PDB file of C-alpha atoms in Angstrom:
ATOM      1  CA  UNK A   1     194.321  51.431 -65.672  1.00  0.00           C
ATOM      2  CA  UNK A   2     194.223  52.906 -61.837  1.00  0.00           C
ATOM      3  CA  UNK A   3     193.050  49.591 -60.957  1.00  0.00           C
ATOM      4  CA  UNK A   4     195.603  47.533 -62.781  1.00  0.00           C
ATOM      5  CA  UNK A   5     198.555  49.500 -61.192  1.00  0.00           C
ATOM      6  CA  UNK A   6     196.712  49.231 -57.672  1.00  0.00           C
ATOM      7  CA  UNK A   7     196.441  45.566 -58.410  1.00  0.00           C
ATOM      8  CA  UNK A   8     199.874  45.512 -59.406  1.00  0.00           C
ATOM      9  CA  UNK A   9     201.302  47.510 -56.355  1.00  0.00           C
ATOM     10  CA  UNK A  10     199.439  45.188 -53.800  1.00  0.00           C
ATOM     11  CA  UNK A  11     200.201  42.027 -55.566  1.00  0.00           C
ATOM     12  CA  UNK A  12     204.046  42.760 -55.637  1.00  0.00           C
ATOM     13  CA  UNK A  13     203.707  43.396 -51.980  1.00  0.00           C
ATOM     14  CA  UNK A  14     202.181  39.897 -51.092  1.00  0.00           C
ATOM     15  CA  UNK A  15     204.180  38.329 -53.089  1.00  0.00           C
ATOM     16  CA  UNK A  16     207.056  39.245 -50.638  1.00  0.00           C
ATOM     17  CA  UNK A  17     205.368  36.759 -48.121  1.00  0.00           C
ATOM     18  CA  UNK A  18     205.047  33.964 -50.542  1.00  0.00           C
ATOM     19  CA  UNK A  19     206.696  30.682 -49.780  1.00  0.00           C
ATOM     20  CA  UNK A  20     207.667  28.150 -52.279  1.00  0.00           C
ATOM     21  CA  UNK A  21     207.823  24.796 -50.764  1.00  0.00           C
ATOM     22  CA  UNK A  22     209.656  22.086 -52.738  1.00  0.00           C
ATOM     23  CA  UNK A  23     208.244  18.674 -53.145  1.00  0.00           C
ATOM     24  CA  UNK A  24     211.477  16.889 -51.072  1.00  0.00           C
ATOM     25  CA  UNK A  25     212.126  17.902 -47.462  1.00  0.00           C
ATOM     26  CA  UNK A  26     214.733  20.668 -48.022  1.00  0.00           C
ATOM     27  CA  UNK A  27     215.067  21.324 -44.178  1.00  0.00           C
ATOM     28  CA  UNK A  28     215.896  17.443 -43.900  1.00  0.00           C
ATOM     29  CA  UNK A  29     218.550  17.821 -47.011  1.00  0.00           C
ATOM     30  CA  UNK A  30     220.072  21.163 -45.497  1.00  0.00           C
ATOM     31  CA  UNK A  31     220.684  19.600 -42.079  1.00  0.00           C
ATOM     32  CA  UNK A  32     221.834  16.157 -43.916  1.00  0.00           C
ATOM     33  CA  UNK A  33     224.606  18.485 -45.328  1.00  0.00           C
ATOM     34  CA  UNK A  34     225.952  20.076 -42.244  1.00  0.00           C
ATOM     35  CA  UNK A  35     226.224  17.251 -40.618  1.00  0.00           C
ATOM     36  CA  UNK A  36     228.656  15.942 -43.244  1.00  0.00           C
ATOM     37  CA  UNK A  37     230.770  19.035 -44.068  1.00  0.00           C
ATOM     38  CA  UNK A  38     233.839  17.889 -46.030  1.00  0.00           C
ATOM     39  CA  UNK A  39     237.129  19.748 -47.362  1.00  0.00           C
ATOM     40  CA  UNK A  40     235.617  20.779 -50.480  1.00  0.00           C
ATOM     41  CA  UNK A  41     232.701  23.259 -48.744  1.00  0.00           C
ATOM     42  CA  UNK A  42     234.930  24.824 -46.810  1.00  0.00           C
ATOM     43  CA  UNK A  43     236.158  26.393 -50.012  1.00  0.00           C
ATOM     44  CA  UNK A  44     233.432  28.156 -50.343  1.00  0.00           C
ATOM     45  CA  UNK A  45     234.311  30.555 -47.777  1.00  0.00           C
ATOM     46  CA  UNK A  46     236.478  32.556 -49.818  1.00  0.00           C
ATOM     47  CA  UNK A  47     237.719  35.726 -50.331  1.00  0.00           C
ATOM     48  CA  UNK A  48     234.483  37.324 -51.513  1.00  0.00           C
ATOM     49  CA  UNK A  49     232.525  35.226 -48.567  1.00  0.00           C
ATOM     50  CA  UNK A  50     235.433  36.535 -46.261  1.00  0.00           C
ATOM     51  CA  UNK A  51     235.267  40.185 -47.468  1.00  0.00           C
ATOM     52  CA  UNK A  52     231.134  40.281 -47.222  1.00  0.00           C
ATOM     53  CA  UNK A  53     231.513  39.067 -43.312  1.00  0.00           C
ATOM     54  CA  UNK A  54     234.396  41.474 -42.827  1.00  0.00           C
ATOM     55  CA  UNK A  55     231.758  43.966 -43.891  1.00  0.00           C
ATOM     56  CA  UNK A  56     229.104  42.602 -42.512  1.00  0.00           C
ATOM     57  CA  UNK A  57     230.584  43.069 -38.805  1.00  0.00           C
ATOM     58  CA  UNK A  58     231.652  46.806 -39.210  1.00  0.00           C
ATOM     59  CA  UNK A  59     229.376  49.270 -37.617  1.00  0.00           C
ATOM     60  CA  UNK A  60     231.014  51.752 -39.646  1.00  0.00           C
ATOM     61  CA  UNK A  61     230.430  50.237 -43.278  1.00  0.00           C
ATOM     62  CA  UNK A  62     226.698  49.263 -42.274  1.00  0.00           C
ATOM     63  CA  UNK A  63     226.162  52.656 -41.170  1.00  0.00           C
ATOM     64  CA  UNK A  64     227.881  53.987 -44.496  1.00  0.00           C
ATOM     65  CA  UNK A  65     225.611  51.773 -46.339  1.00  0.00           C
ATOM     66  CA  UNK A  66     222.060  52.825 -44.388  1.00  0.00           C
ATOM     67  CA  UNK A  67     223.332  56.902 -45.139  1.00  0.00           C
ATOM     68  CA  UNK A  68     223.917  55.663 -48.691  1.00  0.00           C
ATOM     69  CA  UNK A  69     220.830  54.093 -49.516  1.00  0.00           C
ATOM     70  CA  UNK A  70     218.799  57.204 -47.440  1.00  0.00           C
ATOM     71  CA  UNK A  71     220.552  59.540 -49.507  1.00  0.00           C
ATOM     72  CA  UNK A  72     217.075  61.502 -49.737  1.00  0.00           C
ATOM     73  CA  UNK A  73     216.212  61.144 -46.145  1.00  0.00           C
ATOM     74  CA  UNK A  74     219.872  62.384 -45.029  1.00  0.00           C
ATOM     75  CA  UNK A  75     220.055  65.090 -47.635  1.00  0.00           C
ATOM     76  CA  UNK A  76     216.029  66.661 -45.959  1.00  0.00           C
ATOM     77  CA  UNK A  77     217.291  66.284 -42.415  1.00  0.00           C
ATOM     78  CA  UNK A  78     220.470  68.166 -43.064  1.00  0.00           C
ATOM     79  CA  UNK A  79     218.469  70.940 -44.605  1.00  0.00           C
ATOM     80  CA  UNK A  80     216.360  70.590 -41.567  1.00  0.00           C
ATOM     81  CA  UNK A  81     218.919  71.135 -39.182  1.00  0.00           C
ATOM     82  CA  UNK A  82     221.038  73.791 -41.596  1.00  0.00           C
ATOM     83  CA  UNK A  83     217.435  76.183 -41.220  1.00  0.00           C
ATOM     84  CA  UNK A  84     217.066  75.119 -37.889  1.00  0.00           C
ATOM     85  CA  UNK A  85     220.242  76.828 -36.855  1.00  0.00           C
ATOM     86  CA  UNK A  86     220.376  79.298 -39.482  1.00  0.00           C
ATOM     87  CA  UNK A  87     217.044  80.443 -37.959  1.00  0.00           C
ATOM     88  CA  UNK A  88     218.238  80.083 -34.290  1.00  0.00           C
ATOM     89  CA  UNK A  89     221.477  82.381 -35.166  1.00  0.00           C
ATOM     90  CA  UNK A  90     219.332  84.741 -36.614  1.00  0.00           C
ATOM     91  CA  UNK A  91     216.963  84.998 -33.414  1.00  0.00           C
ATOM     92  CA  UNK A  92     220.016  85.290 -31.305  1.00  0.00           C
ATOM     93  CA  UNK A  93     221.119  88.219 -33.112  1.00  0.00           C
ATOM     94  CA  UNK A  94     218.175  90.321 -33.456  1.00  0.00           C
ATOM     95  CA  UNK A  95     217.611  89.801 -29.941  1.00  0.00           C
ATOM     96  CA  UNK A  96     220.986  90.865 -29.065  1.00  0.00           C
ATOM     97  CA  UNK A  97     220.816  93.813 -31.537  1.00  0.00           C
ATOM     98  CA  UNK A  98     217.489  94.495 -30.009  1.00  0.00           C
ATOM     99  CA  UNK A  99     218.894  94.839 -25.974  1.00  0.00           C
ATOM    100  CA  UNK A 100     221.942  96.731 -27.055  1.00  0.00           C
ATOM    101  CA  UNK A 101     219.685  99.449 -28.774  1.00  0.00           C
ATOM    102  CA  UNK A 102     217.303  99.462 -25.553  1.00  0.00           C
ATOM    103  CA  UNK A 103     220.600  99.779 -23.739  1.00  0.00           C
ATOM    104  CA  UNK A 104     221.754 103.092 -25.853  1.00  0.00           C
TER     105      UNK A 104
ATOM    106  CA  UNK B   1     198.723  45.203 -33.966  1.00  0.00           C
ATOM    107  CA  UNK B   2     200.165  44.882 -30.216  1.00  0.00           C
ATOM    108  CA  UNK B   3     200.301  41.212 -30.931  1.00  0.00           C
ATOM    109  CA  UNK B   4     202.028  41.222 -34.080  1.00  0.00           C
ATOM    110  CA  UNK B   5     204.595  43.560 -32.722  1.00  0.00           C
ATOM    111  CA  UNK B   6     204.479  40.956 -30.114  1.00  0.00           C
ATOM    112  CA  UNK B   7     205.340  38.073 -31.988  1.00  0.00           C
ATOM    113  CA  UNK B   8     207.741  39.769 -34.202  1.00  0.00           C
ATOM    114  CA  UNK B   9     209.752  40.853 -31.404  1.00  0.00           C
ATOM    115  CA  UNK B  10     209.839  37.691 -29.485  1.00  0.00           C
ATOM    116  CA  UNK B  11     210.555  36.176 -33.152  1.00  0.00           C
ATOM    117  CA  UNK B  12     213.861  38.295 -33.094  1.00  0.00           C
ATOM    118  CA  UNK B  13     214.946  37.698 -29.720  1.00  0.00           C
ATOM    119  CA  UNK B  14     214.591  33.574 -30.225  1.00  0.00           C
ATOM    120  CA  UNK B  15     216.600  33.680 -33.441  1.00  0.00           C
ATOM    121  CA  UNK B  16     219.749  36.162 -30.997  1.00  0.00           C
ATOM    122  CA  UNK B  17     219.488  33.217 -28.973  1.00  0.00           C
ATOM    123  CA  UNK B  18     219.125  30.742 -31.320  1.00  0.00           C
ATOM    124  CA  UNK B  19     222.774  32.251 -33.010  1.00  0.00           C
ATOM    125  CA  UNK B  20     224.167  33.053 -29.831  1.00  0.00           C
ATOM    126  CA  UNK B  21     223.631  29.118 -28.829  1.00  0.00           C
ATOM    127  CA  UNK B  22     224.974  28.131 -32.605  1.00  0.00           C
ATOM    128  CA  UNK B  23     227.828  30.157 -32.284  1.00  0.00           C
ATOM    129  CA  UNK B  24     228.865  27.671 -29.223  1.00  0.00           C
ATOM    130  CA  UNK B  25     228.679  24.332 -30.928  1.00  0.00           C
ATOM    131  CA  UNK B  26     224.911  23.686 -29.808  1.00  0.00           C
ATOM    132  CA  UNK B  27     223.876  22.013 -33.216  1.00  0.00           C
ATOM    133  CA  UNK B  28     219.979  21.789 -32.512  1.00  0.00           C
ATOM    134  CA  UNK B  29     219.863  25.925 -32.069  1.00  0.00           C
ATOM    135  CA  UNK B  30     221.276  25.859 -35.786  1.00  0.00           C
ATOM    136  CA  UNK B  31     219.042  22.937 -36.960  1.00  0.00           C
ATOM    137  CA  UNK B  32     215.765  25.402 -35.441  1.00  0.00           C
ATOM    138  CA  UNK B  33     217.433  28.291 -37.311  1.00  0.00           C
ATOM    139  CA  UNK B  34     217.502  25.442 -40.857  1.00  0.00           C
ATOM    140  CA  UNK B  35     213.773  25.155 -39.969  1.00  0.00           C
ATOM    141  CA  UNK B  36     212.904  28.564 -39.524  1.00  0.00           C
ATOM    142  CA  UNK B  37     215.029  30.002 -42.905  1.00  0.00           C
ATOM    143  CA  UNK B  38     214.952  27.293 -45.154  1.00  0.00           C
ATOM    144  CA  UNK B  39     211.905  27.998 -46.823  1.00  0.00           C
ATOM    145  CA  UNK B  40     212.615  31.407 -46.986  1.00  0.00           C
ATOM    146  CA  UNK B  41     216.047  30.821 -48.778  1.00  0.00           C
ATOM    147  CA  UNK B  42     214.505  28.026 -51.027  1.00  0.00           C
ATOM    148  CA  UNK B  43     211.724  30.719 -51.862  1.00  0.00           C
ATOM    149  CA  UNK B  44     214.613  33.325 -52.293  1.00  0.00           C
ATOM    150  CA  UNK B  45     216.694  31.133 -54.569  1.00  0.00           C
ATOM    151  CA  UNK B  46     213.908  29.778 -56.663  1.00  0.00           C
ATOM    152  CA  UNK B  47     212.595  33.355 -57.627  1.00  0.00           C
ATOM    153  CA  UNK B  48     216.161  34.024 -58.664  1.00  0.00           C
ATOM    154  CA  UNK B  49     217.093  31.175 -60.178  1.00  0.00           C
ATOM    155  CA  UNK B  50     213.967  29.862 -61.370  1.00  0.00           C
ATOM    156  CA  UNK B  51     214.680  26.334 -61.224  1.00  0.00           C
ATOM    157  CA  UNK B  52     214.113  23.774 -58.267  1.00  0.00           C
ATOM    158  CA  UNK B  53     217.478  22.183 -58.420  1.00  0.00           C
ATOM    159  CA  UNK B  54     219.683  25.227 -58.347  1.00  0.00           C
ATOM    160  CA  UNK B  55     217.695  26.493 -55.685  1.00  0.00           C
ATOM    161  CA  UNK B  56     218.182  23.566 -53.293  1.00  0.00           C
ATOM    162  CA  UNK B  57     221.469  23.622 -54.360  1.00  0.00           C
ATOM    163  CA  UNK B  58     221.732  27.350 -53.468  1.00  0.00           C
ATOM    164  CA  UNK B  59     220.118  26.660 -50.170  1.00  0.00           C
ATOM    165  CA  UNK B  60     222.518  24.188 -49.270  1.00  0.00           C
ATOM    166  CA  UNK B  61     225.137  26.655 -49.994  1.00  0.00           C
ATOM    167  CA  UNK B  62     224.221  29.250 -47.915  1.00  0.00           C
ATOM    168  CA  UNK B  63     223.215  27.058 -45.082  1.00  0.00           C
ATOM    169  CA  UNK B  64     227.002  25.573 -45.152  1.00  0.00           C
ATOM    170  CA  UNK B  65     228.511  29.007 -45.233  1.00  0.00           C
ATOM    171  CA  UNK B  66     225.993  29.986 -42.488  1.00  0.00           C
ATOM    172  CA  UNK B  67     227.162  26.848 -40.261  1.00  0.00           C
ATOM    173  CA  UNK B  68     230.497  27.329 -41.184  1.00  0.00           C
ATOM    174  CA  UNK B  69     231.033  31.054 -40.432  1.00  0.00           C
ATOM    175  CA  UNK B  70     228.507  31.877 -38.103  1.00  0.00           C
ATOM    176  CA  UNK B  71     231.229  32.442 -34.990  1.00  0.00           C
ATOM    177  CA  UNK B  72     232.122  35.173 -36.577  1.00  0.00           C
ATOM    178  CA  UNK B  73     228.760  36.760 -36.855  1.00  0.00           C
ATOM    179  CA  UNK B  74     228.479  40.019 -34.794  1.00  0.00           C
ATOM    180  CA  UNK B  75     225.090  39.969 -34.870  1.00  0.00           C
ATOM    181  CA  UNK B  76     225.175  44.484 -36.031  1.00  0.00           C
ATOM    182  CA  UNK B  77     222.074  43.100 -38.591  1.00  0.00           C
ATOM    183  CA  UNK B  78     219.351  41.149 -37.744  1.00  0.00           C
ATOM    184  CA  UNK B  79     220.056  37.155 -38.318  1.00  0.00           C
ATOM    185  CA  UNK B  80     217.190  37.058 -41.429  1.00  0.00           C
ATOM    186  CA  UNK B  81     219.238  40.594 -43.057  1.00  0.00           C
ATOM    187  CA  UNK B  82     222.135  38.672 -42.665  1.00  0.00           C
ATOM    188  CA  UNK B  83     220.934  35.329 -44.849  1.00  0.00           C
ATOM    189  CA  UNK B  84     218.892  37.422 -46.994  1.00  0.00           C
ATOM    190  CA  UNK B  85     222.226  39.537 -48.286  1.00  0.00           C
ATOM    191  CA  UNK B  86     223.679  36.572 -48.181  1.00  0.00           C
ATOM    192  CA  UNK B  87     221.441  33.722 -50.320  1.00  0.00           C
ATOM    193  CA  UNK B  88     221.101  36.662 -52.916  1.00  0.00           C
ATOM    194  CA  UNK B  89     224.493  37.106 -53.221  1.00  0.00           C
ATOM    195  CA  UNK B  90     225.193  33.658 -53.358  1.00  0.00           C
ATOM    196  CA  UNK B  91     222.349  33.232 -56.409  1.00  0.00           C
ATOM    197  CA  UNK B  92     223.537  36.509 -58.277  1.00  0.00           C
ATOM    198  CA  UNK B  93     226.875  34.603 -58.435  1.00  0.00           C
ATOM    199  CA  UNK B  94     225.417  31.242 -59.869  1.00  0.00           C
ATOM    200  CA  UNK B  95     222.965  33.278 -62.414  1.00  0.00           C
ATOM    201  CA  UNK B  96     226.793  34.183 -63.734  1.00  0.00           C
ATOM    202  CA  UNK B  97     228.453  31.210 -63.809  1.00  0.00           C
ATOM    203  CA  UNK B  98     224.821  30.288 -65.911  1.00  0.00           C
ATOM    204  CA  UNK B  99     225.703  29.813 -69.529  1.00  0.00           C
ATOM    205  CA  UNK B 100     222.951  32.858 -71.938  1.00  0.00           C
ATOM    206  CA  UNK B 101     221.129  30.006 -72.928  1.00  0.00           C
ATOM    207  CA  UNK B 102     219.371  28.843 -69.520  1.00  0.00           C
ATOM    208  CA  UNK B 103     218.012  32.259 -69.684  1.00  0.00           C
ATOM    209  CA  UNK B 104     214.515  30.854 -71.503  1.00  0.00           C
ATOM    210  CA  UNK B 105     210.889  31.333 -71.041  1.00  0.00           C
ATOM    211  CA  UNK B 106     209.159  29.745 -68.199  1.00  0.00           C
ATOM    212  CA  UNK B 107     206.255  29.909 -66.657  1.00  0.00           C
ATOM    213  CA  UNK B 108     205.343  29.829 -62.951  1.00  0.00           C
ATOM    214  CA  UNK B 109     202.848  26.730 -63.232  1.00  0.00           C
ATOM    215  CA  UNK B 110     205.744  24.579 -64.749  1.00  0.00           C
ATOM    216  CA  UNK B 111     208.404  26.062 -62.257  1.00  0.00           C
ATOM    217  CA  UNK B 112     205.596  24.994 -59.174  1.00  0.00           C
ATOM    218  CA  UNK B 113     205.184  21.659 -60.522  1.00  0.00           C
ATOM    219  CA  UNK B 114     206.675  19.559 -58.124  1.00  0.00           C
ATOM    220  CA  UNK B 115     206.163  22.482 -55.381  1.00  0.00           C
ATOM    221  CA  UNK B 116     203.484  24.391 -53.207  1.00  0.00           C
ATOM    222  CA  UNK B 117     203.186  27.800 -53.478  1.00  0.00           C
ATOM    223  CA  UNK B 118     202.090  29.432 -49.790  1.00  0.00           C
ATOM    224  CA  UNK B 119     200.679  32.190 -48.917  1.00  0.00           C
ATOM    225  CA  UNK B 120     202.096  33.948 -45.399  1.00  0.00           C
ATOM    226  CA  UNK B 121     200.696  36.749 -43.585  1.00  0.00           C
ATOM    227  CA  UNK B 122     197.545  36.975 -46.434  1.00  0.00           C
ATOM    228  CA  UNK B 123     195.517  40.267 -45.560  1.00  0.00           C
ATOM    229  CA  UNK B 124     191.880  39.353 -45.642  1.00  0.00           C
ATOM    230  CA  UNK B 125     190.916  42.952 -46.023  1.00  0.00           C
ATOM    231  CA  UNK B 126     192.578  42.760 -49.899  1.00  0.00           C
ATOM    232  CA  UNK B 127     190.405  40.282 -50.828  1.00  0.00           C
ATOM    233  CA  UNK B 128     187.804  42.718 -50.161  1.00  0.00           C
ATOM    234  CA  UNK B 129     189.121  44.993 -52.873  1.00  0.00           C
ATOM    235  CA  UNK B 130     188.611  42.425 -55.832  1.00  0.00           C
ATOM    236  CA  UNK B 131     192.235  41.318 -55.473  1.00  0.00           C
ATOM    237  CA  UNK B 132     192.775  37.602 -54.553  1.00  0.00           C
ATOM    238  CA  UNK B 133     195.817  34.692 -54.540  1.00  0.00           C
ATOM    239  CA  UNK B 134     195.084  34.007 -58.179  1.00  0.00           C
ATOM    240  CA  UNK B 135     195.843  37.732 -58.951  1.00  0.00           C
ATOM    241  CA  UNK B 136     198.809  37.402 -56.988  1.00  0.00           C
ATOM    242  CA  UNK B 137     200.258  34.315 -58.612  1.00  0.00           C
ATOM    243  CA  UNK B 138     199.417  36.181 -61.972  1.00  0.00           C
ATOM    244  CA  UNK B 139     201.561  39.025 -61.017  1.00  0.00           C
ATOM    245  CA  UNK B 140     204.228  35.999 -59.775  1.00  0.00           C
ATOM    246  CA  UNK B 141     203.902  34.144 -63.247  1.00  0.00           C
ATOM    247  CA  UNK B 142     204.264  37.196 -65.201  1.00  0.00           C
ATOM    248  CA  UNK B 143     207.567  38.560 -62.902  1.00  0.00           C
ATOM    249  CA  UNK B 144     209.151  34.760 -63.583  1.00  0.00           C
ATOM    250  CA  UNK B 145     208.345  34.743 -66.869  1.00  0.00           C
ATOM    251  CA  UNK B 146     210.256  38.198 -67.352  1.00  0.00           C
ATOM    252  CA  UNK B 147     213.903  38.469 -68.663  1.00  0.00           C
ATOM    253  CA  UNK B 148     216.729  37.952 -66.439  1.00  0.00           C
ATOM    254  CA  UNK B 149     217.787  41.707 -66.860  1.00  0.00           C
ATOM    255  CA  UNK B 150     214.033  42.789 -66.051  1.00  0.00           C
ATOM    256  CA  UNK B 151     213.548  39.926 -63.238  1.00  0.00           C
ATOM    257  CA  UNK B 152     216.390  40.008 -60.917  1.00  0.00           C
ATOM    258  CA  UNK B 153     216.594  43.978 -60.494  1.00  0.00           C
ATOM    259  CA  UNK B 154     212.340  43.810 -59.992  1.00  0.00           C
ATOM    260  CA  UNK B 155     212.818  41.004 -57.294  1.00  0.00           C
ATOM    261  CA  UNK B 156     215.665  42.676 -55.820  1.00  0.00           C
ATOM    262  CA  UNK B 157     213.582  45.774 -55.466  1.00  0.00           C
ATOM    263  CA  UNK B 158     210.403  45.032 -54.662  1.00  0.00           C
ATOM    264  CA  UNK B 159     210.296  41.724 -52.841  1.00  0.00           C
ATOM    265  CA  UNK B 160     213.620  41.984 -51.329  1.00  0.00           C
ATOM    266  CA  UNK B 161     213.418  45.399 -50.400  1.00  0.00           C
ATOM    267  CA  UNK B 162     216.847  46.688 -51.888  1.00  0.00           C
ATOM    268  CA  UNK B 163     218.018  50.304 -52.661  1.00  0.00           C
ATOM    269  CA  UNK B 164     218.551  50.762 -56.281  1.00  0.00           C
ATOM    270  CA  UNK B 165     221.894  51.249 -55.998  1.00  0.00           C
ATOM    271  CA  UNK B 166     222.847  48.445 -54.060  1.00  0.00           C
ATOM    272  CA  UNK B 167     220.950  46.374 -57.001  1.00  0.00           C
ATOM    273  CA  UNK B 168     223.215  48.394 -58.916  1.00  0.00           C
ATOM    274  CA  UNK B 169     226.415  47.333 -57.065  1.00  0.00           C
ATOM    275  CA  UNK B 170     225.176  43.599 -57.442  1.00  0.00           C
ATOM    276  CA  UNK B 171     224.405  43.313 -60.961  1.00  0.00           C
ATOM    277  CA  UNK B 172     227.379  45.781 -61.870  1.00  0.00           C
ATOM    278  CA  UNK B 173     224.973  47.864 -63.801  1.00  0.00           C
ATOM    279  CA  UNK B 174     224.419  51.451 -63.626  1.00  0.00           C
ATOM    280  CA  UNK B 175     221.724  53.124 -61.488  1.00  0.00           C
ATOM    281  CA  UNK B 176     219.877  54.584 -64.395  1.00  0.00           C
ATOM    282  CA  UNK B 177     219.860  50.841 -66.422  1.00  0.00           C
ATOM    283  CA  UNK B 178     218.148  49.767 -62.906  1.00  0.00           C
ATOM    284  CA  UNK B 179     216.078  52.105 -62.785  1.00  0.00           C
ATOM    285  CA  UNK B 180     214.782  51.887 -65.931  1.00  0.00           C
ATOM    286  CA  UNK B 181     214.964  48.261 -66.116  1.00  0.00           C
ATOM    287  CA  UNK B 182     212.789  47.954 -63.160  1.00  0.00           C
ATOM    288  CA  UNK B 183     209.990  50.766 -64.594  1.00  0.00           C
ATOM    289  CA  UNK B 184     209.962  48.824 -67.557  1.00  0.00           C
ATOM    290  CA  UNK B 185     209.545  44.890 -65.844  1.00  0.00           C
ATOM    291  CA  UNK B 186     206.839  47.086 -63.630  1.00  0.00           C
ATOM    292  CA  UNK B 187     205.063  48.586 -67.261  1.00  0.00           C
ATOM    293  CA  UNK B 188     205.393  44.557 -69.119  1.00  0.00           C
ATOM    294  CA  UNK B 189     203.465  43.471 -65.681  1.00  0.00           C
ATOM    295  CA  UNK B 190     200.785  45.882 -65.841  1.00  0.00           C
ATOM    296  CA  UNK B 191     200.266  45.645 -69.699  1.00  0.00           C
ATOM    297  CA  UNK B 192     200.079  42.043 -69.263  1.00  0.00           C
ATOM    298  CA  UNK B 193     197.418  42.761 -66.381  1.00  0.00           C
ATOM    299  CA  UNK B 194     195.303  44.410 -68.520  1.00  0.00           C
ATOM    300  CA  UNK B 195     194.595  41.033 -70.664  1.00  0.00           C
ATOM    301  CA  UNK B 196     192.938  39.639 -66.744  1.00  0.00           C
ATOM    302  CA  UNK B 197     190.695  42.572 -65.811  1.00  0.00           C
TER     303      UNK B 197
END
């Protein structure tokens, strides 16, 4: 069973470098197509396209989107940082606490 | 290593010029671009779609949307993030326009009839470890051969590298279906798995 899920694990990650290549010349096709753009595919920019772009071209909503999907990540580095100065603030004030009893 | 890192960056600063040079009119930067995705977006579609002629169609699709709106590409993501989000999205909204009925069994070997199936980047050092391409194109025949509601969150996750809840966002499903949808497309592929060892 170790092995199977091992197998599994590996295989799913070679498969992301597998490339299907069609019979017909689909680079061929694709630039065929551009060359003759007509009314009817410039429909398919619409609204959704438009709004995806929009997106797509806002430093805030990508960086929205990389917080989002680090969720985890964010959430440990916060804590981090929240100990971090919790722990500095608490140094600072014993050694404060600490020179004004040497000073009495 | 240093090589690879090599390659990958001067890989990423070709395709910035390669847009920049697009975004101006110069037709043979896009046509490179065409050469360099187009298997990748074919490959994309296909595993989505599972079925040659949607996915050329698909291809076409995003290639004309590319062309077409590419002036207004800021270049904040990388040019391959950018068509990635983008032929998904374009497939996700053909697998709805799909009537329930095209959702039927297939199998990889009749899918890659009329196509070649490559490997890219293949680590030698795996083969060492009992695993080779035929294992691999098990685990792809048993992932195509899944159900649409198993297949396109497992693909989304695991060879597209998406969060869960942006697969959630795409397939308007909640984040616990996905997750469990996706444990469960991982279980059928290892049960099947067993019946090879």
């Amino acid at each position: 069973m170790n092995n199977v899920n091992k197998y599994s694990k590996i295989a799913r990650n070679i498969a992301k470098n597998i490339v299907v290549r069609p019979s017909e010349n689909i680079e061929e096709k694709i630039i065929n197509k551009i060359s003759n753009i007509d009314e009817s595919d410039r429909k398919l920019l619409d609204e959704k396209f438009l709004d995806y772009l929009r997106k797509n071209n806002s430093r805030l909503y990508l960086l929205n989107e990389k917080i989002k999907n680090n969720s985890g990540k964010v959430a440990a580095l916060g804590s981090i940082v929240a100990l971090l100065v919790i722990f500095l603030v608490a140094v600072c004030y014993l050694s404060s606490s600490e020179n004004s009893s040497d000073n009495k | 290593m240093g090589r690879l890192k090599e390659k990958k960056s001067s890989s990423a600063v070709d395709d910035r010029v390669l847009v920049s040079k697009s975004k101006k009119g110069n037709k043979v930067a896009f046509e490179e671009l065409v050469r360099r995705y187009s298997n990748y977006v074919y490959t994309t579609s296909f595993f989505i779609l599972r079925n040659t002629h949607d996915a050329e169609d698909a291809s076409q699709e995003v290639f004309v949307k590319v062309y077409l709106s590419i002036g207004g590409f800021r270049g904040l993501s990388s040019f391959k993030t950018w068509i990635r989000k983008l032929t998904v999205n374009t497939c996700i909204d053909k697998l709805r326009l799909r009537s329930k009925a095209s959702n039927q069994k297939v199998s990889l070997d009749e899918l890659t009839e009329n196509c070649e199936v490559v490997f890219t980047n293949f680590n030698r050092n795996l083969e060492k470890v009992f695993l080779d391409k035929e294992m691999v194109k098990k685990v792809l025949n048993i992932i195509v051969s899944l159900d649409e509601s198993y297949r396109i969150p497992l693909i989304l996750r695991d060879l597209q590298d998406y969060s869960y809840r942006e697969i959630a966002e795409l397939t308007k499903k909640p984040i616990g279906t996905v997750k469990t949808n996706i444990h469960r497309a991982r279980k059928t592929i290892k049960e099947k798995l067993k019946y090879y060892e």
